[in-house]
Amino acid sequence: SPTRGHGRLQGKLTAELQRWGEDIGQAASEWRFRVAPPGERLRPLVPDIAFVFNDRLRGLTYEEAEVPAFAPDVAIEVLSRDDRAVNVRHKIDVYLAAGSQLVIVVDPGSKCVTLHDRDGEHTLRGSQIIAHAALPEFALALDELFAVLELPK
């Protein structure tokens, strides 16, 4: 979604993941994956931000790493005003079924973040911190994340 807020949230999350994980994996925005949950056909999905641990990238050719034939370890979706809940839920389900450990959904409108994994979902609000076992020792306060939405004074 080409809006200022969406782009700023996407940039902040990508930068924080790159800073945290530069030695253990790679983060990128708009990284295309060819995803196939068990028993389903291969299809392209492009999360707003993806993180993949280096162990999964080792041994791939450059071309294979450009569009991996697996789901990212962590997929992040930043909601847009026109996103339909049913479509977002479908993406979450596909990523988790295809092997993602965590799907993070960022809602700029309500300034909340929902963490989805195979055990369920957990919504964070206010001054809570984004943290999950899928991203060991990563921590980002929601206050800091959503501060990028503020306009200059």
PDB file of C-alpha atoms in Angstrom:
ATOM      1  CA  SER A   1       0.000   0.000   0.000  1.00  0.00           C
ATOM      2  CA  PRO A   2       1.785   3.150  -1.144  1.00  0.00           C
ATOM      3  CA  THR A   3       1.149   5.444   1.797  1.00  0.00           C
ATOM      4  CA  ARG A   4       3.582   7.336   3.976  1.00  0.00           C
ATOM      5  CA  GLY A   5       2.593   5.506   7.146  1.00  0.00           C
ATOM      6  CA  HIS A   6       2.730   2.053   5.581  1.00  0.00           C
ATOM      7  CA  GLY A   7       6.153   2.772   4.105  1.00  0.00           C
ATOM      8  CA  ARG A   8       7.507   4.203   7.354  1.00  0.00           C
ATOM      9  CA  LEU A   9       6.324   1.220   9.401  1.00  0.00           C
ATOM     10  CA  GLN A  10       7.736  -1.160   6.815  1.00  0.00           C
ATOM     11  CA  GLY A  11      11.063   0.703   6.831  1.00  0.00           C
ATOM     12  CA  LYS A  12      11.301   0.778  10.630  1.00  0.00           C
ATOM     13  CA  LEU A  13      10.569  -2.934  11.014  1.00  0.00           C
ATOM     14  CA  THR A  14      12.965  -3.891   8.221  1.00  0.00           C
ATOM     15  CA  ALA A  15      15.750  -1.760   9.714  1.00  0.00           C
ATOM     16  CA  GLU A  16      15.205  -3.174  13.224  1.00  0.00           C
ATOM     17  CA  LEU A  17      15.235  -6.762  11.937  1.00  0.00           C
ATOM     18  CA  GLN A  18      18.368  -6.115   9.873  1.00  0.00           C
ATOM     19  CA  ARG A  19      20.112  -4.517  12.855  1.00  0.00           C
ATOM     20  CA  TRP A  20      19.121  -7.355  15.200  1.00  0.00           C
ATOM     21  CA  GLY A  21      19.700 -10.240  12.808  1.00  0.00           C
ATOM     22  CA  GLU A  22      22.559  -9.180  10.553  1.00  0.00           C
ATOM     23  CA  ASP A  23      24.734 -12.124  11.662  1.00  0.00           C
ATOM     24  CA  ILE A  24      22.041 -14.800  11.755  1.00  0.00           C
ATOM     25  CA  GLY A  25      19.703 -14.056   8.868  1.00  0.00           C
ATOM     26  CA  GLN A  26      18.375 -11.660   6.293  1.00  0.00           C
ATOM     27  CA  ALA A  27      15.433  -9.280   6.377  1.00  0.00           C
ATOM     28  CA  ALA A  28      13.934  -7.637   3.320  1.00  0.00           C
ATOM     29  CA  SER A  29      10.799  -5.823   2.317  1.00  0.00           C
ATOM     30  CA  GLU A  30       8.667  -7.052  -0.583  1.00  0.00           C
ATOM     31  CA  TRP A  31      10.646 -10.328  -0.870  1.00  0.00           C
ATOM     32  CA  ARG A  32       8.753 -12.839  -3.039  1.00  0.00           C
ATOM     33  CA  PHE A  33       8.463 -16.478  -1.919  1.00  0.00           C
ATOM     34  CA  ARG A  34       7.032 -19.492  -3.715  1.00  0.00           C
ATOM     35  CA  VAL A  35       4.960 -21.053  -0.970  1.00  0.00           C
ATOM     36  CA  ALA A  36       3.293 -24.480  -0.973  1.00  0.00           C
ATOM     37  CA  PRO A  37       1.502 -25.674   2.148  1.00  0.00           C
ATOM     38  CA  PRO A  38       1.284 -29.501   2.308  1.00  0.00           C
ATOM     39  CA  GLY A  39      -1.122 -30.799  -0.311  1.00  0.00           C
ATOM     40  CA  GLU A  40      -1.540 -27.430  -1.999  1.00  0.00           C
ATOM     41  CA  ARG A  41      -0.148 -25.937  -5.172  1.00  0.00           C
ATOM     42  CA  LEU A  42       2.885 -23.665  -5.233  1.00  0.00           C
ATOM     43  CA  ARG A  43       1.935 -19.985  -5.256  1.00  0.00           C
ATOM     44  CA  PRO A  44       3.756 -16.690  -4.912  1.00  0.00           C
ATOM     45  CA  LEU A  45       3.322 -14.636  -1.763  1.00  0.00           C
ATOM     46  CA  VAL A  46       5.038 -11.355  -0.969  1.00  0.00           C
ATOM     47  CA  PRO A  47       4.986 -10.298   2.678  1.00  0.00           C
ATOM     48  CA  ASP A  48       5.603  -6.643   3.434  1.00  0.00           C
ATOM     49  CA  ILE A  49       8.701  -7.807   5.338  1.00  0.00           C
ATOM     50  CA  ALA A  50      10.313 -11.227   5.581  1.00  0.00           C
ATOM     51  CA  PHE A  51      13.075 -12.650   7.739  1.00  0.00           C
ATOM     52  CA  VAL A  52      14.938 -15.862   6.875  1.00  0.00           C
ATOM     53  CA  PHE A  53      17.661 -17.444   8.982  1.00  0.00           C
ATOM     54  CA  ASN A  54      20.988 -17.936   7.187  1.00  0.00           C
ATOM     55  CA  ASP A  55      20.905 -21.715   7.717  1.00  0.00           C
ATOM     56  CA  ARG A  56      17.992 -21.889   5.271  1.00  0.00           C
ATOM     57  CA  LEU A  57      19.728 -19.691   2.687  1.00  0.00           C
ATOM     58  CA  ARG A  58      23.075 -21.501   2.710  1.00  0.00           C
ATOM     59  CA  GLY A  59      23.581 -23.676  -0.351  1.00  0.00           C
ATOM     60  CA  LEU A  60      21.016 -21.830  -2.466  1.00  0.00           C
ATOM     61  CA  THR A  61      22.066 -20.259  -5.716  1.00  0.00           C
ATOM     62  CA  TYR A  62      21.637 -16.508  -6.077  1.00  0.00           C
ATOM     63  CA  GLU A  63      18.529 -17.068  -8.207  1.00  0.00           C
ATOM     64  CA  GLU A  64      17.031 -19.532  -5.701  1.00  0.00           C
ATOM     65  CA  ALA A  65      17.550 -17.053  -2.853  1.00  0.00           C
ATOM     66  CA  GLU A  66      15.917 -14.267  -4.847  1.00  0.00           C
ATOM     67  CA  VAL A  67      12.591 -16.146  -4.842  1.00  0.00           C
ATOM     68  CA  PRO A  68      12.897 -19.053  -2.382  1.00  0.00           C
ATOM     69  CA  ALA A  69      10.660 -22.094  -2.741  1.00  0.00           C
ATOM     70  CA  PHE A  70       9.757 -21.988   0.948  1.00  0.00           C
ATOM     71  CA  ALA A  71       7.980 -19.729   3.396  1.00  0.00           C
ATOM     72  CA  PRO A  72      10.006 -17.157   5.331  1.00  0.00           C
ATOM     73  CA  ASP A  73      10.771 -17.911   8.980  1.00  0.00           C
ATOM     74  CA  VAL A  74       8.921 -14.715   9.886  1.00  0.00           C
ATOM     75  CA  ALA A  75       6.439 -12.862   7.667  1.00  0.00           C
ATOM     76  CA  ILE A  76       5.192  -9.388   8.543  1.00  0.00           C
ATOM     77  CA  GLU A  77       2.113  -7.751   7.081  1.00  0.00           C
ATOM     78  CA  VAL A  78       1.363  -4.067   7.645  1.00  0.00           C
ATOM     79  CA  LEU A  79      -2.361  -3.562   7.216  1.00  0.00           C
ATOM     80  CA  SER A  80      -3.775  -1.049   4.771  1.00  0.00           C
ATOM     81  CA  ARG A  81      -7.206   0.532   4.969  1.00  0.00           C
ATOM     82  CA  ASP A  82      -8.460  -1.579   2.084  1.00  0.00           C
ATOM     83  CA  ASP A  83      -7.205  -4.937   3.429  1.00  0.00           C
ATOM     84  CA  ARG A  84     -10.033  -7.395   3.937  1.00  0.00           C
ATOM     85  CA  ALA A  85      -9.864  -9.472   7.117  1.00  0.00           C
ATOM     86  CA  VAL A  86     -10.614 -12.687   5.214  1.00  0.00           C
ATOM     87  CA  ASN A  87      -7.642 -12.109   2.864  1.00  0.00           C
ATOM     88  CA  VAL A  88      -5.273 -11.315   5.728  1.00  0.00           C
ATOM     89  CA  ARG A  89      -6.427 -14.422   7.623  1.00  0.00           C
ATOM     90  CA  HIS A  90      -5.832 -16.528   4.508  1.00  0.00           C
ATOM     91  CA  LYS A  91      -2.253 -15.214   4.164  1.00  0.00           C
ATOM     92  CA  ILE A  92      -1.562 -15.947   7.832  1.00  0.00           C
ATOM     93  CA  ASP A  93      -2.882 -19.485   7.468  1.00  0.00           C
ATOM     94  CA  VAL A  94      -0.875 -20.110   4.284  1.00  0.00           C
ATOM     95  CA  TYR A  95       2.396 -18.854   5.797  1.00  0.00           C
ATOM     96  CA  LEU A  96       1.974 -20.945   8.940  1.00  0.00           C
ATOM     97  CA  ALA A  97       0.904 -24.063   7.014  1.00  0.00           C
ATOM     98  CA  ALA A  98       3.899 -23.652   4.678  1.00  0.00           C
ATOM     99  CA  GLY A  99       6.396 -23.458   7.539  1.00  0.00           C
ATOM    100  CA  SER A 100       6.651 -19.893   8.825  1.00  0.00           C
ATOM    101  CA  GLN A 101       7.292 -19.836  12.569  1.00  0.00           C
ATOM    102  CA  LEU A 102       5.663 -16.462  13.085  1.00  0.00           C
ATOM    103  CA  VAL A 103       3.403 -14.046  11.223  1.00  0.00           C
ATOM    104  CA  ILE A 104       3.255 -10.514  12.581  1.00  0.00           C
ATOM    105  CA  VAL A 105       0.321  -8.308  11.604  1.00  0.00           C
ATOM    106  CA  VAL A 106       0.765  -4.595  12.233  1.00  0.00           C
ATOM    107  CA  ASP A 107      -2.389  -2.481  12.381  1.00  0.00           C
ATOM    108  CA  PRO A 108      -1.495   1.215  12.061  1.00  0.00           C
ATOM    109  CA  GLY A 109      -5.122   2.272  12.568  1.00  0.00           C
ATOM    110  CA  SER A 110      -5.454   0.759  16.042  1.00  0.00           C
ATOM    111  CA  LYS A 111      -1.712   0.877  16.778  1.00  0.00           C
ATOM    112  CA  CYS A 112      -1.647  -2.780  17.744  1.00  0.00           C
ATOM    113  CA  VAL A 113       0.425  -5.750  16.634  1.00  0.00           C
ATOM    114  CA  THR A 114      -0.792  -9.347  16.556  1.00  0.00           C
ATOM    115  CA  LEU A 115       1.644 -12.248  16.708  1.00  0.00           C
ATOM    116  CA  HIS A 116       0.393 -15.422  15.017  1.00  0.00           C
ATOM    117  CA  ASP A 117       2.071 -18.796  15.438  1.00  0.00           C
ATOM    118  CA  ARG A 118       0.980 -22.442  15.426  1.00  0.00           C
ATOM    119  CA  ASP A 119      -0.235 -22.087  19.032  1.00  0.00           C
ATOM    120  CA  GLY A 120      -2.581 -19.192  18.298  1.00  0.00           C
ATOM    121  CA  GLU A 121      -2.392 -15.441  18.372  1.00  0.00           C
ATOM    122  CA  HIS A 122      -1.521 -12.717  20.841  1.00  0.00           C
ATOM    123  CA  THR A 123      -2.321  -9.027  20.390  1.00  0.00           C
ATOM    124  CA  LEU A 124      -0.004  -6.345  21.753  1.00  0.00           C
ATOM    125  CA  ARG A 125      -1.093  -2.792  22.549  1.00  0.00           C
ATOM    126  CA  GLY A 126       0.129   0.367  24.213  1.00  0.00           C
ATOM    127  CA  SER A 127       3.702   0.168  25.460  1.00  0.00           C
ATOM    128  CA  GLN A 128       4.046  -3.609  25.073  1.00  0.00           C
ATOM    129  CA  ILE A 129       7.079  -5.078  23.315  1.00  0.00           C
ATOM    130  CA  ILE A 130       7.250  -7.210  20.173  1.00  0.00           C
ATOM    131  CA  ALA A 131       9.122 -10.332  21.260  1.00  0.00           C
ATOM    132  CA  HIS A 132       8.773 -14.006  20.295  1.00  0.00           C
ATOM    133  CA  ALA A 133      10.830 -17.193  20.451  1.00  0.00           C
ATOM    134  CA  ALA A 134      10.997 -17.215  16.628  1.00  0.00           C
ATOM    135  CA  LEU A 135      13.158 -14.063  16.892  1.00  0.00           C
ATOM    136  CA  PRO A 136      15.439 -14.806  19.857  1.00  0.00           C
ATOM    137  CA  GLU A 137      16.388 -11.669  21.798  1.00  0.00           C
ATOM    138  CA  PHE A 138      14.628  -9.351  19.333  1.00  0.00           C
ATOM    139  CA  ALA A 139      12.605  -6.683  21.100  1.00  0.00           C
ATOM    140  CA  LEU A 140      10.850  -3.604  19.779  1.00  0.00           C
ATOM    141  CA  ALA A 141       8.494  -1.456  21.833  1.00  0.00           C
ATOM    142  CA  LEU A 142       5.224  -0.598  20.142  1.00  0.00           C
ATOM    143  CA  ASP A 143       5.658   3.027  21.230  1.00  0.00           C
ATOM    144  CA  GLU A 144       8.925   3.169  19.278  1.00  0.00           C
ATOM    145  CA  LEU A 145       7.444   1.422  16.249  1.00  0.00           C
ATOM    146  CA  PHE A 146       4.355   3.612  15.973  1.00  0.00           C
ATOM    147  CA  ALA A 147       6.356   6.809  16.636  1.00  0.00           C
ATOM    148  CA  VAL A 148       7.321   6.715  12.941  1.00  0.00           C
ATOM    149  CA  LEU A 149       3.711   7.642  12.115  1.00  0.00           C
ATOM    150  CA  GLU A 150       3.992  11.022  13.812  1.00  0.00           C
ATOM    151  CA  LEU A 151       4.284  14.113  11.665  1.00  0.00           C
ATOM    152  CA  PRO A 152       7.013  16.717  12.225  1.00  0.00           C
ATOM    153  CA  LYS A 153       6.103  19.355  14.790  1.00  0.00           C
TER     154      LYS A 153
END
